[in-house]
Amino acid sequence: MRKLSIFAVILLLPLLVAMAQESPQPAENQQQQTAPAATTGRITIPAGTQIPLVLKQAISTKSAKVGDAVYAETAFPITQDDKVVIPAGTYVQGRISDVKRAGRVKGRAELLMHFTTLVYPNGYTALLPGGVENLPGAEKQSVKGDEGKIKQEGQKMEDAVNVGKAAGAGATVGAIASRTGKGAGIGGLTGAAAGLGYALLTRGADVNLPVGTSVQMVLQRPLTLEEKKLSRR
């Protein structure tokens, strides 16, 4: 009887091995096999992509404060792999990160803002790592540094013109009052001093970005979007 049992085990051994191989895999192995599928259906827009925006509210260093909201919208569709991934008219929200007004003697007005959120027309919202790359068409503002700080132009020439106008007006008044060249000279010096004093007491120009200002935004890090949510109505 014992020999028969051993013989039966030998006959059943291949069957037991086959059943063990067909048994369900551990949950850990299943997760490893399904992990690639979890990343499908996503679109990644690379860092450095430039996105044209239009400001939807005016911003000025005269009144702006750190933390104030910034509202804009995309001015042109962004495509990738022959698909529109960011349509024109997509809302963009951001924040004022730094504000500096111009000084009375030196120092230019500066403004720093970052864009943080994309809001699609269907309500889909995505976190956005965006900064200012350029201000197309701006005449008196420029963008400096990697962070995209907006700086106002200096106004030394404008101050010089104002001093010159004041000096000329003073010379005219002095000449009329005294009817002599000496009076004109004294009046000119007085006017120049008054103009210089006014320039020293007056702040430099503020950064002013009216509604409709074109802003070239740049992605500072890759932006990942869920494809199924882009097409949701």
CSV table of C-alpha atoms in Angstrom, one decimal, residues 17-197:
chain,number,residue,atom,x,y,z
A,17,VAL,CA,3.5,21.8,-10.9
A,18,ALA,CA,1.4,22.9,-13.8
A,19,MET,CA,-1.4,24.1,-11.5
A,20,ALA,CA,1.0,26.1,-9.5
A,21,GLN,CA,2.3,27.8,-12.6
A,22,GLU,CA,-1.2,28.8,-13.6
A,23,SER,CA,-2.2,30.2,-10.2
A,24,PRO,CA,-2.8,34.0,-10.0
A,25,GLN,CA,0.3,36.2,-9.7
A,26,PRO,CA,0.9,38.3,-6.6
A,27,ALA,CA,-0.7,41.8,-6.5
A,28,GLU,CA,2.7,43.4,-6.7
A,29,ASN,CA,3.4,41.7,-10.1
A,30,GLN,CA,0.0,42.7,-11.4
A,31,GLN,CA,0.7,46.3,-10.5
A,32,GLN,CA,4.0,46.2,-12.3
A,33,GLN,CA,2.3,44.8,-15.5
A,34,THR,CA,-0.5,47.4,-15.4
A,35,ALA,CA,1.7,50.5,-14.5
A,36,PRO,CA,2.4,51.5,-18.1
A,37,ALA,CA,-1.4,51.6,-18.9
A,38,ALA,CA,-1.9,54.2,-16.1
A,39,THR,CA,0.3,56.7,-17.9
A,40,THR,CA,-1.5,56.4,-21.3
A,41,GLY,CA,-4.1,59.0,-22.3
A,42,ARG,CA,-1.9,61.9,-21.2
A,43,ILE,CA,-0.3,64.7,-23.2
A,44,THR,CA,2.9,66.4,-22.0
A,45,ILE,CA,3.7,69.8,-23.4
A,46,PRO,CA,7.5,70.4,-23.0
A,47,ALA,CA,9.1,73.1,-21.0
A,48,GLY,CA,10.1,76.1,-23.0
A,49,THR,CA,6.8,76.1,-25.0
A,50,GLN,CA,5.7,79.7,-25.7
A,51,ILE,CA,2.0,80.5,-25.4
A,52,PRO,CA,0.6,84.0,-26.5
A,53,LEU,CA,-1.8,85.6,-24.0
A,54,VAL,CA,-3.9,88.7,-23.7
A,55,LEU,CA,-4.5,90.4,-20.4
A,56,LYS,CA,-8.1,90.6,-19.3
A,57,GLN,CA,-7.5,93.3,-16.6
A,58,ALA,CA,-5.2,96.2,-16.3
A,59,ILE,CA,-2.1,96.0,-14.1
A,60,SER,CA,0.0,98.9,-12.7
A,61,THR,CA,2.8,99.0,-10.1
A,62,LYS,CA,1.0,102.0,-8.7
A,63,SER,CA,-1.8,99.9,-7.3
A,64,ALA,CA,-0.8,96.2,-7.6
A,65,LYS,CA,0.2,94.2,-4.5
A,66,VAL,CA,2.0,90.9,-4.0
A,67,GLY,CA,-0.6,88.2,-4.2
A,68,ASP,CA,-3.1,90.0,-6.5
A,69,ALA,CA,-4.7,87.8,-9.1
A,70,VAL,CA,-3.8,88.1,-12.8
A,71,TYR,CA,-6.4,87.1,-15.4
A,72,ALA,CA,-5.6,86.4,-19.1
A,73,GLU,CA,-6.6,84.1,-21.9
A,74,THR,CA,-4.8,82.4,-24.7
A,75,ALA,CA,-4.7,84.3,-28.0
A,76,PHE,CA,-3.8,81.5,-30.4
A,77,PRO,CA,-4.3,77.7,-30.3
A,78,ILE,CA,-1.4,75.5,-29.2
A,79,THR,CA,-1.1,72.2,-31.1
A,80,GLN,CA,0.9,69.0,-30.6
A,81,ASP,CA,0.9,65.8,-32.8
A,82,ASP,CA,-1.7,67.5,-35.1
A,83,LYS,CA,-4.1,68.0,-32.2
A,84,VAL,CA,-5.2,71.3,-30.5
A,85,VAL,CA,-4.1,70.8,-26.9
A,86,ILE,CA,-4.7,74.4,-25.7
A,87,PRO,CA,-7.4,76.2,-27.7
A,88,ALA,CA,-7.6,79.9,-28.2
A,89,GLY,CA,-9.7,81.5,-25.5
A,90,THR,CA,-8.6,79.2,-22.7
A,91,TYR,CA,-8.5,81.1,-19.4
A,92,VAL,CA,-5.2,81.6,-17.6
A,93,GLN,CA,-4.9,82.7,-14.0
A,94,GLY,CA,-1.8,83.9,-12.2
A,95,ARG,CA,-0.5,85.9,-9.3
A,96,ILE,CA,1.6,89.0,-8.7
A,97,SER,CA,4.9,87.8,-7.2
A,98,ASP,CA,6.8,91.1,-6.7
A,99,VAL,CA,6.1,94.8,-7.1
A,100,LYS,CA,8.6,97.7,-7.0
A,101,ARG,CA,7.7,101.3,-7.7
A,102,ALA,CA,10.3,103.7,-9.2
A,103,GLY,CA,12.3,105.9,-6.8
A,104,ARG,CA,12.3,109.7,-6.8
A,105,VAL,CA,16.0,109.9,-7.7
A,106,LYS,CA,16.9,106.5,-9.1
A,107,GLY,CA,15.4,103.0,-9.5
A,108,ARG,CA,12.9,101.8,-12.1
A,109,ALA,CA,9.5,100.3,-11.6
A,110,GLU,CA,9.5,96.5,-11.7
A,111,LEU,CA,6.7,93.9,-11.8
A,112,LEU,CA,7.0,90.1,-11.5
A,113,MET,CA,4.0,87.8,-12.1
A,114,HIS,CA,3.7,84.0,-12.6
A,115,PHE,CA,0.9,82.0,-14.3
A,116,THR,CA,-0.5,79.1,-12.3
A,117,THR,CA,-3.7,77.7,-13.7
A,118,LEU,CA,-5.3,76.8,-17.1
A,119,VAL,CA,-9.1,76.7,-17.2
A,120,TYR,CA,-10.6,75.2,-20.3
A,121,PRO,CA,-14.1,76.2,-21.7
A,122,ASN,CA,-15.4,72.8,-20.5
A,123,GLY,CA,-14.3,73.4,-16.9
A,124,TYR,CA,-11.2,71.2,-17.0
A,125,THR,CA,-8.5,72.8,-14.8
A,126,ALA,CA,-4.7,72.1,-15.0
A,127,LEU,CA,-1.9,73.5,-12.9
A,128,LEU,CA,0.4,75.7,-15.0
A,129,PRO,CA,4.1,76.5,-14.4
A,130,GLY,CA,4.3,79.7,-16.5
A,131,GLY,CA,6.4,82.8,-16.5
A,132,VAL,CA,6.6,86.0,-18.7
A,133,GLU,CA,8.9,85.6,-21.7
A,134,ASN,CA,8.2,88.8,-23.6
A,135,LEU,CA,5.8,91.7,-24.0
A,136,PRO,CA,5.2,91.9,-27.8
A,137,GLY,CA,4.7,95.5,-29.0
A,138,ALA,CA,5.7,97.1,-25.6
A,139,GLU,CA,7.5,100.4,-26.1
A,140,LYS,CA,8.4,101.4,-22.6
A,141,GLN,CA,8.7,98.0,-20.8
A,142,SER,CA,11.2,95.2,-21.2
A,143,VAL,CA,11.5,91.7,-19.7
A,144,LYS,CA,14.7,90.8,-17.9
A,145,GLY,CA,16.1,87.7,-16.3
A,146,ASP,CA,15.1,84.1,-16.2
A,147,GLU,CA,12.1,84.8,-13.9
A,148,GLY,CA,10.6,87.2,-16.4
A,149,LYS,CA,10.7,90.4,-14.4
A,150,ILE,CA,9.0,93.4,-16.2
A,151,LYS,CA,11.0,96.6,-16.0
A,152,GLN,CA,9.9,100.1,-16.9
A,153,GLU,CA,12.2,102.3,-19.0
A,154,GLY,CA,14.2,105.1,-17.4
A,155,GLN,CA,13.1,108.6,-17.9
A,156,LYS,CA,16.3,110.6,-17.7
A,157,MET,CA,15.7,112.2,-21.1
A,158,GLU,CA,12.2,113.2,-20.1
A,159,ASP,CA,13.5,114.8,-16.9
A,160,ALA,CA,16.1,116.7,-18.9
A,161,VAL,CA,13.4,118.0,-21.2
A,162,ASN,CA,11.3,119.1,-18.3
A,163,VAL,CA,14.3,120.9,-16.7
A,164,GLY,CA,15.0,122.6,-20.1
A,165,LYS,CA,11.4,123.7,-20.4
A,166,ALA,CA,11.4,125.1,-16.9
A,167,ALA,CA,14.7,127.0,-17.6
A,168,GLY,CA,13.3,128.4,-20.8
A,169,ALA,CA,10.1,129.6,-19.1
A,170,GLY,CA,12.1,131.2,-16.3
A,171,ALA,CA,14.4,133.0,-18.8
A,172,THR,CA,11.4,134.4,-20.6
A,173,VAL,CA,9.7,135.6,-17.4
A,174,GLY,CA,13.0,137.1,-16.2
A,175,ALA,CA,13.7,139.0,-19.4
A,176,ILE,CA,10.2,140.4,-19.5
A,177,ALA,CA,10.3,141.5,-15.9
A,178,SER,CA,13.7,143.2,-16.1
A,179,ARG,CA,14.0,143.8,-19.8
A,180,THR,CA,17.6,142.9,-19.6
A,181,GLY,CA,19.8,139.9,-20.6
A,182,LYS,CA,20.8,139.6,-16.9
A,183,GLY,CA,17.2,139.1,-15.9
A,184,ALA,CA,16.9,136.4,-18.5
A,185,GLY,CA,19.9,134.6,-17.1
A,186,ILE,CA,18.7,134.8,-13.6
A,187,GLY,CA,15.3,133.6,-14.6
A,188,GLY,CA,16.8,130.8,-16.6
A,189,LEU,CA,18.8,129.5,-13.6
A,190,THR,CA,15.7,129.9,-11.3
A,191,GLY,CA,13.6,127.9,-13.8
A,192,ALA,CA,16.2,125.2,-14.2
A,193,ALA,CA,16.5,124.9,-10.4
A,194,ALA,CA,12.7,124.6,-10.1
A,195,GLY,CA,12.6,122.0,-12.9
A,196,LEU,CA,15.3,120.0,-11.3
A,197,GLY,CA,13.6,120.1,-7.9
